[in-house]
Coordinates of C-alpha atoms and ligand atoms in Angstrom, one line a residue:
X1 CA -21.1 -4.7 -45.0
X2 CA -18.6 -2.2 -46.2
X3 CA -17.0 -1.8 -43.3
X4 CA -13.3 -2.5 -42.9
X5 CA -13.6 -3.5 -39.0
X6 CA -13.0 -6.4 -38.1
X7 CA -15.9 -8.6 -36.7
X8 CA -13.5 -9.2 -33.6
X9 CA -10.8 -6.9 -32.9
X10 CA -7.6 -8.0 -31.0
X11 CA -4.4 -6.4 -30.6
X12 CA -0.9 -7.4 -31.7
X13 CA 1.7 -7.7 -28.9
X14 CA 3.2 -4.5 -29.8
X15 CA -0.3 -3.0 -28.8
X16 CA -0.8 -4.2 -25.4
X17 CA -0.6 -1.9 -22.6
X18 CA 2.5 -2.0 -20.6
X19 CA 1.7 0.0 -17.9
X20 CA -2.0 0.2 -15.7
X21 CA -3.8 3.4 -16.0
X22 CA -4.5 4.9 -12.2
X23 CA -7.6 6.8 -12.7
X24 CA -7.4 9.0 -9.4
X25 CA -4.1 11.0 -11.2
X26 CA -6.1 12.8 -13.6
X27 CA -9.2 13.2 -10.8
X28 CA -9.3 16.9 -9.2
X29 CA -11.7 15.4 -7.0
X30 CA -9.9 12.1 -4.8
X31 CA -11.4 9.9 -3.4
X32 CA -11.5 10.4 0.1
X33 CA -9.0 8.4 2.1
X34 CA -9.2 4.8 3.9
X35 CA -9.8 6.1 7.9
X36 CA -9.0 4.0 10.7
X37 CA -12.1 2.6 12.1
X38 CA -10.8 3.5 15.7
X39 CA -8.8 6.9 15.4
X40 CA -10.6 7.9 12.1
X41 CA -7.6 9.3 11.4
X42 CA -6.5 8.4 7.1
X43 CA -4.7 4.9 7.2
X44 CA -1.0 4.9 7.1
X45 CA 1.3 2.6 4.7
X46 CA 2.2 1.0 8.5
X47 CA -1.0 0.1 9.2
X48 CA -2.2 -1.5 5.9
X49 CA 1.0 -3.7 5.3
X50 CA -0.1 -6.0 8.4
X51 CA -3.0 -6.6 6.3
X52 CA -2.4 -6.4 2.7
X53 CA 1.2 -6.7 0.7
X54 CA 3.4 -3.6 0.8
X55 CA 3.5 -3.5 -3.0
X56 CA -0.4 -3.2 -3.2
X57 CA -0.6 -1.0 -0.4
X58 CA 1.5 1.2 -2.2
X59 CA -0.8 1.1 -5.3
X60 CA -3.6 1.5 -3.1
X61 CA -2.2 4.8 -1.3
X62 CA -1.1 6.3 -4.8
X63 CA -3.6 8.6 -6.2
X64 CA -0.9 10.2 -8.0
X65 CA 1.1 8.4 -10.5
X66 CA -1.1 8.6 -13.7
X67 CA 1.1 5.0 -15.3
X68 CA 1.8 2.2 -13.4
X69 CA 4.4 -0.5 -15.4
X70 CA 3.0 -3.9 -15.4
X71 CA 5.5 -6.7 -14.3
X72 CA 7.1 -8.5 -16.6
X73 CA 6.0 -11.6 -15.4
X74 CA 2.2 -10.5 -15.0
X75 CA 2.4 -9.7 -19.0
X76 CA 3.5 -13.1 -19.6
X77 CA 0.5 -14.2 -18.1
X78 CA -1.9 -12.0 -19.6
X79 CA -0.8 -13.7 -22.4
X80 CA -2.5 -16.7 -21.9
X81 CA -5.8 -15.3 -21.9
X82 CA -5.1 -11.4 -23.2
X83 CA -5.9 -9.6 -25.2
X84 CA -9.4 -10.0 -24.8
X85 CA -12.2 -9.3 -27.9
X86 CA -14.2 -6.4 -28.5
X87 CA -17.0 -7.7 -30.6
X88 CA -19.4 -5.7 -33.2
X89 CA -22.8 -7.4 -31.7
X90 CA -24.2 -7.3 -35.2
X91 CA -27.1 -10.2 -34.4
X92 CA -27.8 -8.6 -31.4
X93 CA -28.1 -5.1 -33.0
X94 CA -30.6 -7.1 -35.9
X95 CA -32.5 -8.6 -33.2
X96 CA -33.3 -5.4 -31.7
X97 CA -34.2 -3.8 -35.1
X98 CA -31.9 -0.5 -34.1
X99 CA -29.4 2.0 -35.5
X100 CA -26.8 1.7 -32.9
X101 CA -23.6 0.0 -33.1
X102 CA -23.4 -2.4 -30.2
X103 CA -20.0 -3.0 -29.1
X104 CA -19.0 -5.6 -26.2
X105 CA -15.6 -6.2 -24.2
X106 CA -15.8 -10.1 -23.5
X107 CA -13.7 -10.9 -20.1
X108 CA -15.1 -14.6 -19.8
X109 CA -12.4 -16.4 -22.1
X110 CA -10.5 -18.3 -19.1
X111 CA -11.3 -20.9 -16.8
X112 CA -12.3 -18.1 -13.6
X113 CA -15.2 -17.1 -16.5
X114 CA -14.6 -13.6 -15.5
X115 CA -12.7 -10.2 -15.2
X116 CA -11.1 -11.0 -12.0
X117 CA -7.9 -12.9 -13.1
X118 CA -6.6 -9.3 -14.2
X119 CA -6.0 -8.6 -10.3
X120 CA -5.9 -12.1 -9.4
X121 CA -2.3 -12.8 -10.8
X122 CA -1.3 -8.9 -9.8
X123 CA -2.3 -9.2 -6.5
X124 CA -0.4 -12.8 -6.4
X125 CA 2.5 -11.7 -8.1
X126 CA 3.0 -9.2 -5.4
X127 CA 2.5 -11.5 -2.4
X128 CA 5.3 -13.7 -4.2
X129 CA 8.1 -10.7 -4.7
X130 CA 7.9 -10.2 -1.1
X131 CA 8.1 -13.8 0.1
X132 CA 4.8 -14.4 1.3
X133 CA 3.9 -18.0 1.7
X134 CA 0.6 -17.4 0.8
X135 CA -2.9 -15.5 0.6
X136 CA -6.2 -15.2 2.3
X137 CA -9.3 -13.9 0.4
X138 CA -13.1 -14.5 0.3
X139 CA -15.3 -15.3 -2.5
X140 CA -19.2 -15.1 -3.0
X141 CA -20.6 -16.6 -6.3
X142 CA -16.4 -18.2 -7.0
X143 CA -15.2 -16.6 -9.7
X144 CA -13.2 -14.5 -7.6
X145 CA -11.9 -17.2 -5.2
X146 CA -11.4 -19.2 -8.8
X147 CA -9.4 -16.5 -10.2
X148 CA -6.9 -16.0 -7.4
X149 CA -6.4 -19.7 -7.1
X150 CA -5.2 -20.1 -10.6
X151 CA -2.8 -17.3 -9.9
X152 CA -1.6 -18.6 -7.0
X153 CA -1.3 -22.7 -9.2
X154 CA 1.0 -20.1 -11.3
X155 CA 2.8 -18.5 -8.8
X156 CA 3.7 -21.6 -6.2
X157 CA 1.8 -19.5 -3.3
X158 CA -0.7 -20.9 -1.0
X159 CA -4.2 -19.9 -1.4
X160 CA -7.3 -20.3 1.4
X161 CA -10.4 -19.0 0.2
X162 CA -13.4 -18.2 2.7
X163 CA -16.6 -19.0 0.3
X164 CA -19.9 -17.9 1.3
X165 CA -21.7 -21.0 3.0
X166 CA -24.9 -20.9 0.8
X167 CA -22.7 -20.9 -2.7
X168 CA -20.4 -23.3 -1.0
X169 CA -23.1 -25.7 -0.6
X170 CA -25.2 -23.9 -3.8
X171 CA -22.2 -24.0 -6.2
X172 CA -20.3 -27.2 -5.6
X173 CA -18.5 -26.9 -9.0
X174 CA -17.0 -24.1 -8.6
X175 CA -15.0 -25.5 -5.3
X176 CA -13.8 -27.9 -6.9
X177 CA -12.6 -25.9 -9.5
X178 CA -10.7 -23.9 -7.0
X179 CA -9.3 -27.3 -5.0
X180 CA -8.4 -28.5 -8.4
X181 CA -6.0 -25.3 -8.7
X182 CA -4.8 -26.1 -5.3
X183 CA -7.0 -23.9 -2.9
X184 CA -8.2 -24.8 0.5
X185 CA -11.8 -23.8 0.5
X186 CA -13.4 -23.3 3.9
X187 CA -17.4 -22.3 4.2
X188 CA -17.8 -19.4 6.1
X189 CA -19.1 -18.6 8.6
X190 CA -16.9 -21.3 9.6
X191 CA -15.0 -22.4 13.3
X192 CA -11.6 -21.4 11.8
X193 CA -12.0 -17.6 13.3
X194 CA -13.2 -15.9 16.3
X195 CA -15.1 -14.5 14.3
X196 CA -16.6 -17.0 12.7
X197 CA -17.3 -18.7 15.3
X198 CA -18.9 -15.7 17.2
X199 CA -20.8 -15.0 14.3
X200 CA -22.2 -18.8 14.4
X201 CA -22.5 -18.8 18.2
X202 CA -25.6 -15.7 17.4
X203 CA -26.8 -17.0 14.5
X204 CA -26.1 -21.0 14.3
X205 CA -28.1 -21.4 10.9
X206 CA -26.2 -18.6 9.0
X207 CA -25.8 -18.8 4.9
X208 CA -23.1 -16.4 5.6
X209 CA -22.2 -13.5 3.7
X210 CA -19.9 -11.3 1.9
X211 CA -19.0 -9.1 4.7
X212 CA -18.8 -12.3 7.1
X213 CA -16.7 -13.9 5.0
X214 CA -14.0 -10.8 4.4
X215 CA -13.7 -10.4 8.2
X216 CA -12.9 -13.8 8.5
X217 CA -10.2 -14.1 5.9
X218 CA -8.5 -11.5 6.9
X219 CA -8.1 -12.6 10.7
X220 CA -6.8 -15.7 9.2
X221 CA -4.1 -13.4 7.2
X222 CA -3.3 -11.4 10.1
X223 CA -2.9 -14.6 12.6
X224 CA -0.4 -16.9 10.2
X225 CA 2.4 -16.0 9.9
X226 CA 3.7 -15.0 6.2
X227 CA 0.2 -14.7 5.0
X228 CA -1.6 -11.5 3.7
X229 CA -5.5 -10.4 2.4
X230 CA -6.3 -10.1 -0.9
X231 CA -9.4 -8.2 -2.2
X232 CA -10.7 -8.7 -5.6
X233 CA -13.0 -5.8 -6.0
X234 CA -13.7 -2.2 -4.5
X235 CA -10.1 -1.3 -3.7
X236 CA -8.7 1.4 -6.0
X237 CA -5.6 -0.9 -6.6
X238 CA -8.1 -3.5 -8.1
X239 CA -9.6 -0.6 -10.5
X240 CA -6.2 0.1 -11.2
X241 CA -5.2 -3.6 -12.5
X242 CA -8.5 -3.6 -14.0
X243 CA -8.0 -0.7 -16.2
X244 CA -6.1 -3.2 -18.7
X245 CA -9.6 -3.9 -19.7
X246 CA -10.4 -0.3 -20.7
X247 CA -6.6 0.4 -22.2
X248 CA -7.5 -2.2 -24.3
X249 CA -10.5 -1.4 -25.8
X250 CA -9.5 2.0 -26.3
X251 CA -6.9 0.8 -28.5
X252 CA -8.5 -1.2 -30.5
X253 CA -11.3 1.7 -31.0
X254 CA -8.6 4.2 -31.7
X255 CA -7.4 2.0 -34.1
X256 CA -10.2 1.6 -36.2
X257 CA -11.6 5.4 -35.9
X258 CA -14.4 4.5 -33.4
X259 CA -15.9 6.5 -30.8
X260 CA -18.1 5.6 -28.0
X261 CA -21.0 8.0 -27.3
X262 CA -22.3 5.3 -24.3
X263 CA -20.4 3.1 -21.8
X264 CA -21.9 0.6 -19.9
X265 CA -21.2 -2.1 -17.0
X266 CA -22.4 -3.6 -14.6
X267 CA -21.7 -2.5 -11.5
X268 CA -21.0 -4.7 -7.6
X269 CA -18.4 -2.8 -6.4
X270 CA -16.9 -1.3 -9.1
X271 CA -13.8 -3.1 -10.3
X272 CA -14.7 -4.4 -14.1
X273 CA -16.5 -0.8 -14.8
X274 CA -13.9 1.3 -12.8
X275 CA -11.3 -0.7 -15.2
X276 CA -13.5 -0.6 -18.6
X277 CA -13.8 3.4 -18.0
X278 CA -11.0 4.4 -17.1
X279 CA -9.4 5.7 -20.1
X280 CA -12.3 6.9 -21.4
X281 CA -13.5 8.6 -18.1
X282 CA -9.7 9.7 -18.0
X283 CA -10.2 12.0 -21.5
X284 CA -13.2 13.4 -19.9
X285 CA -12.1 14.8 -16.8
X286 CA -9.7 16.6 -19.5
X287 CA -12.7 17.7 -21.4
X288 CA -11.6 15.7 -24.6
X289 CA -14.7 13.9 -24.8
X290 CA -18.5 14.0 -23.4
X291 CA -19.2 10.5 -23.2
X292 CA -21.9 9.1 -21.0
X293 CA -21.2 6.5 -18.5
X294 CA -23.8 3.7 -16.8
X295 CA -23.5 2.1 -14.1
X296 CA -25.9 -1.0 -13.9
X297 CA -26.9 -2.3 -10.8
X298 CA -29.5 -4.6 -9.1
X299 CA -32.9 -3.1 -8.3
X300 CA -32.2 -5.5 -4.9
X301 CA -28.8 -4.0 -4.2
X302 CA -28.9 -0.5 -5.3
X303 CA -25.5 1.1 -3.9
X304 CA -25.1 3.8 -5.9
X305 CA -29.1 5.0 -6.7
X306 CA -30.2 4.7 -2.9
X307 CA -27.3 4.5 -0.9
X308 CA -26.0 7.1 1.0
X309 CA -22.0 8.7 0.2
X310 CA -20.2 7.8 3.7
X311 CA -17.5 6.5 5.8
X312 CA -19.0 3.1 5.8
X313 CA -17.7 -0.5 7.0
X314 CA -16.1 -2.7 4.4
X315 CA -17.3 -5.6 6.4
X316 CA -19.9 -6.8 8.7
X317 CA -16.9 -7.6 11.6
X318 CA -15.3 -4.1 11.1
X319 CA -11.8 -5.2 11.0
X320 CA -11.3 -3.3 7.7
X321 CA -10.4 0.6 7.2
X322 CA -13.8 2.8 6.5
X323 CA -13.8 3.5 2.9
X324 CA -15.9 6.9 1.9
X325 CA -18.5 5.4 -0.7
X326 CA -21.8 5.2 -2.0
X327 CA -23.0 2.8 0.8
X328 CA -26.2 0.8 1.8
X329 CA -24.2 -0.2 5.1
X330 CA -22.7 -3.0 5.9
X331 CA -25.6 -4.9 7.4
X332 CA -27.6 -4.6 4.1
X333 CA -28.2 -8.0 2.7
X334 CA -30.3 -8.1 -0.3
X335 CA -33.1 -10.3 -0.4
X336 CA -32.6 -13.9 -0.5
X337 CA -34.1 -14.0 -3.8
X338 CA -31.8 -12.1 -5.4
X339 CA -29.6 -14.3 -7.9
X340 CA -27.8 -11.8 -10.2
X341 CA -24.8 -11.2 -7.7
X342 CA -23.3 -7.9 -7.2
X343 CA -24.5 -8.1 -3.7
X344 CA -21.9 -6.0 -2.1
X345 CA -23.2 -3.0 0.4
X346 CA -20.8 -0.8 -1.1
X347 CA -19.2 0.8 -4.3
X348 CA -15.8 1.6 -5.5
X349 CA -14.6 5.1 -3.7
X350 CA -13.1 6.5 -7.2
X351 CA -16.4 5.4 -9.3
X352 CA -18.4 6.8 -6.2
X353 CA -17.0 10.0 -6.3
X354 CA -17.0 10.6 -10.0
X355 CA -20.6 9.3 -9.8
X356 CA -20.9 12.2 -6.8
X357 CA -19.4 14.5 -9.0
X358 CA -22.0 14.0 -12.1
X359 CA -19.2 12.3 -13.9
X360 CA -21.2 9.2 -14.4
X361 CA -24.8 8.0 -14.1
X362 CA -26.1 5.1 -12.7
X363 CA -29.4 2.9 -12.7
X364 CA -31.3 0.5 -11.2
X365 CA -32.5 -2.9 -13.3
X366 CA -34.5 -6.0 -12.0
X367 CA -34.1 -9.4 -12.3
X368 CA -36.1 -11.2 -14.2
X369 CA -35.3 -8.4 -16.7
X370 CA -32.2 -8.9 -16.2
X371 CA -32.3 -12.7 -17.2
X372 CA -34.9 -11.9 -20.3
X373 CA -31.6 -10.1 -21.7
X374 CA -29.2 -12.7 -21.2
X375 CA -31.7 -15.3 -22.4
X376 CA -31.9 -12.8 -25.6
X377 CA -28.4 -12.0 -25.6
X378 CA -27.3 -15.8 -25.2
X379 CA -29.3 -16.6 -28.1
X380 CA -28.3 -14.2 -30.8
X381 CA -24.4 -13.8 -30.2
X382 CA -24.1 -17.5 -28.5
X383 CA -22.1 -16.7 -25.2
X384 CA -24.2 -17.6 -22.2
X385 CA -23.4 -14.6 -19.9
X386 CA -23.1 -14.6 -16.0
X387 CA -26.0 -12.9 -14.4
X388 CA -23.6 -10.4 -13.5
X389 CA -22.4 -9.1 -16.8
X390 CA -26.4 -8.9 -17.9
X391 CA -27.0 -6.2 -15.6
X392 CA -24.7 -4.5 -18.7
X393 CA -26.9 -6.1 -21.1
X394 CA -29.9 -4.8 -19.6
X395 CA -28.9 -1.3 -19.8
X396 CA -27.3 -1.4 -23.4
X397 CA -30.5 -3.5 -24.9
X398 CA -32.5 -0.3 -23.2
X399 CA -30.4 2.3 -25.1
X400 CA -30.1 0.7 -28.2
X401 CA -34.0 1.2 -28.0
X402 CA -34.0 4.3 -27.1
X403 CA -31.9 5.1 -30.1
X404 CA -34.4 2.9 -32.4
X405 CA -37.3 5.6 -31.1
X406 CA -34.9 8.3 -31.9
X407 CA -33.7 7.2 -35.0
X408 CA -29.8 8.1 -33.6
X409 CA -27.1 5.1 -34.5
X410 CA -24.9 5.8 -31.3
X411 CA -22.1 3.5 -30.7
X412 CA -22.7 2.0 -27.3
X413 CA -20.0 0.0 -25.7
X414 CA -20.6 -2.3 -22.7
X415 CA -18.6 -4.6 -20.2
X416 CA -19.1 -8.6 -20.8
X417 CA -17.6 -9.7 -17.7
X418 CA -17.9 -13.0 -18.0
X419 CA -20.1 -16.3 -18.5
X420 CA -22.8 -18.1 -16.4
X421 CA -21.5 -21.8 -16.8
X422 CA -21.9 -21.7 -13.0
X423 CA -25.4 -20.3 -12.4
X424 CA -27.2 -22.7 -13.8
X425 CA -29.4 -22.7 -10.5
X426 CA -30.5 -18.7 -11.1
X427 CA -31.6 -19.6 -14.9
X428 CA -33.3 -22.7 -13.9
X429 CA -35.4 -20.8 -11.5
X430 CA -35.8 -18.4 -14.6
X431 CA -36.7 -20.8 -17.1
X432 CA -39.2 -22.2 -14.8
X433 CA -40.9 -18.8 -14.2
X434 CA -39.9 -19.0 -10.6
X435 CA -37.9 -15.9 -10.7
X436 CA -39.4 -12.8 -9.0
X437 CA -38.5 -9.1 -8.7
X438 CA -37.5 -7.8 -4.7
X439 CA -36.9 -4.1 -4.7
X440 CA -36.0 -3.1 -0.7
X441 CA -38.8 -0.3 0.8
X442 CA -37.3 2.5 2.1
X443 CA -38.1 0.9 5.9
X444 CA -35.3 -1.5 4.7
X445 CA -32.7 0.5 3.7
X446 CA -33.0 2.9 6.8
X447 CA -32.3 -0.4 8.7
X448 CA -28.7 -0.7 6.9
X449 CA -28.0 3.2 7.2
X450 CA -28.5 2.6 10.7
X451 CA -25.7 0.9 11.1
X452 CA -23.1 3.4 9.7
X453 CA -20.7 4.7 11.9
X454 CA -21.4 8.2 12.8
X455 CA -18.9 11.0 13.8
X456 CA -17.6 14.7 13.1
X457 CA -17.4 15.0 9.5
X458 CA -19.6 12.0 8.7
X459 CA -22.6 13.3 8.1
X460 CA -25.0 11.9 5.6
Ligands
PLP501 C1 -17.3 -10.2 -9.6 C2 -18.0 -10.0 -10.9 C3 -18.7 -8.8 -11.2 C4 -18.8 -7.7 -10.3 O1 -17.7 -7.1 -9.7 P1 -17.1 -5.7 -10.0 O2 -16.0 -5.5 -9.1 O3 -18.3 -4.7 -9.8 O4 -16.7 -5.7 -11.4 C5 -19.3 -8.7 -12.4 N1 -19.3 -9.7 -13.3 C6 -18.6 -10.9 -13.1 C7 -18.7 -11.9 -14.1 C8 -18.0 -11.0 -11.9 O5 -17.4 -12.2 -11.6

């Protein structure tokens, strides 16, 4: 090997980004606005600082300010885990017999196994300048719910995480991970809320969900007093703490001369690929490069192929602004089969209306393809990756293929969000061959669309 790059390229201090890149500057196109969900009327700073911290609702409002500085304090914690490795994937690119250069950002080296501690600690750090006691949030599979808790261990803020009754009882690990970092963990739908309680009083045997959950965190933030929501994916502000990912990789590319033709990752609603892109998706919107993005998504939860782009509900209570997205409505679940996460309804409103405005592509990929990659991919390069992240795997396996039939040697870079430590349950009912495929008719879908709010200039 003649090459001069290094197997695994870090940065020196003196390389790390500083500031967050916000996306949404450099977009002619902005993403709509968050509406009220009773005036629809755009949501005011007023309105959103009941619910989130003023600090974040700032970020979340500001589609303007291209550089955002990264606290002080927030940089001292990156530093425990930061910067993270881009790795050559040479066994992987020998396995699969192909020209391309396979390139992957790895986000799983801390205990959360995942991408989300990069808005984990921001979001805490905020809630702690402005004297909050402590945060609300809600967390499916965990890593999110484990992120924000060892932020929170950091920070000396209390942390009360709503998990998703059937991981609660599916993935008892993971809470204790999170109690072990100080979080009180409650499975919702749970008696805590009104909510939650109405939501149990209809359905008494419910495995909850996502949307359940969100509503019920944040009544708990709005009803105790010095206590606020936090959000670890969809929200611009999250694709904006996210895009240290992204700044990262760039310059460790930069540095060594190499140039994308292909990103790739996986996509739930938006935050590790919004973040991985950005800089790159930043250069094209200036028509300084013609790189192709991918979105990956589940053939079971197919946002941005089959949804519809609407003022849609956040969550299944409707407590939440409307976010204009690629939606499936907020009464889609996917089917209870489905293992691989990224089972939100929604996607990302920045990555939704790039993806609108032929910015980015997107595709569908199916299970128990998607575990035949990470089997592969966990036994040529030796990480074991979370279901998640081989949604990405999937779709850059498929290209370097492509480019083995073509006899191109593209570089292709994709988004290793994290390991699968955790779901051990989703590859046991792999190994055994139990695994099978779900993709929703379009009898289904229509079911979810029908629950989107329609009104004057929502049509879809
Ligand atoms: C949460 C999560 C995702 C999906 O969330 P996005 O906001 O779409 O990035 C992907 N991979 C891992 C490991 C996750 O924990």
């Amino acid at each position: 090997m003649a090459s001069k790059i290094p197997y695994k390229i870090y940065l020196h201090e003196e390389e790390m980004p500083k500031y967050w890149y916000n996306l949404r500057a450099d977009m002619k196109n902005k993403p709509a606005p968050l509406l009220n969900p009773a005036t629809h009327q755009p949501v005011t700073f007023d309105e959103l600082k009941a619910v989130f911290c003023d600090e974040l609702v700032r970020q979340e409002l500001n589609d303007t300010d291209r550089e955002i500085p990264i606290p002080q304090e927030i940089l001292d914690f990156y530093k425990m885990y930061r910067p993270s490795p881009l790795v050559r994937a040479y066994c992987l690119e020998k396995k699969l017999n192909t020209p391309a250069k396979i390139y992957y950002k790895f986000e799983g080296n801390n205990t959360s196994g995942s991408h989300k501690l990069n808005s984990a600690v921001a979001q805490a750090y905020y809630a702690k300048e402005q004297g909050l006691k402590g945060v609300t949030t809600e967390t499916g599979a965990g890593q999110w719910g484990t992120a924000l808790s060892m932020a929170c261990a950091y920070l000396g803020l209390d942390c009360r995480v709503y998990m998703v009754k059937c991981s609660y009882e599916q993935k008892p690990f993971r809470r204790e991970v999170m109690r072990t970092y100080g979080a009180q963990v409650t499975p919702s739908p749970s008696d805590t809320t009104e909510v939650g309680r109405r939501i149990l009083a209809e359905f008494p045997d419910s495995n909850g969900s996502l949307g359940c959950a969100i509503s019920e965190a944040v009544e708990a933030a709005v009803t105790h007093e010095g206590y606020r929501y936090v959000l670890g994916s969809v929200l611009s502000q999250v694709l904006l703490h996210q895009s240290v990912i992204g700044l990262e990789t760039k310059t460790a590319m930069d540095k060594y001369g190499i140039v994308p033709d292909i990103v790739i990752g996986c996509a739930g609603g938006g935050s590790n690929l919004g973040g991985l892109i950005a800089p790159f998706m930043g250069e094209k919107l200036q028509g300084k490069n013609d790189i192709r993005f991918i979105a990956a998504e589940p053939a079971s939860c197919p946002s941005l192929t089959r949804g519809v782009f609407a003022y849609d509900y956040c969550d299944t209570g409707k407590v939440c602004p409307l976010a204009k997205m690629y939606t499936l409505g907020s009464g889609f679940m996917p089917a209870a089969n489905h293992a691989g996460g990224l089972r939100y309804h929604g996607m990302s409103s920045v990555l939704s209306q790039l993806y609108h405005d032929g910015y980015m592509e997107a595709r569908t990929v199916e299970q128990t393809e998607v575990f035949k990659a990470a089997e592969m991919f966990a036994r040529v390069e030796g990480i074991l990756p979370a279901p998640e992240s081989s949604h990405a795997i999937k779709a850059a396996v498929d290209e370097a293929l492509a480019c083995k039939e073509s006899g191109e040697a593209k570089t292709i870079l994709f988004g290793l969000t994290g390991t699968g430590y955790f779901d051990m349950k989703a590859y046991e009912s792999f190994n055994d061959g139990k695994m099978t495929d779900f993709i929703p008719t379009d009898a289904d879908l229509k079911k979810g669309f029908d629950g989107i709010p329609r009104f004057p200039g929502n049509e879809f």
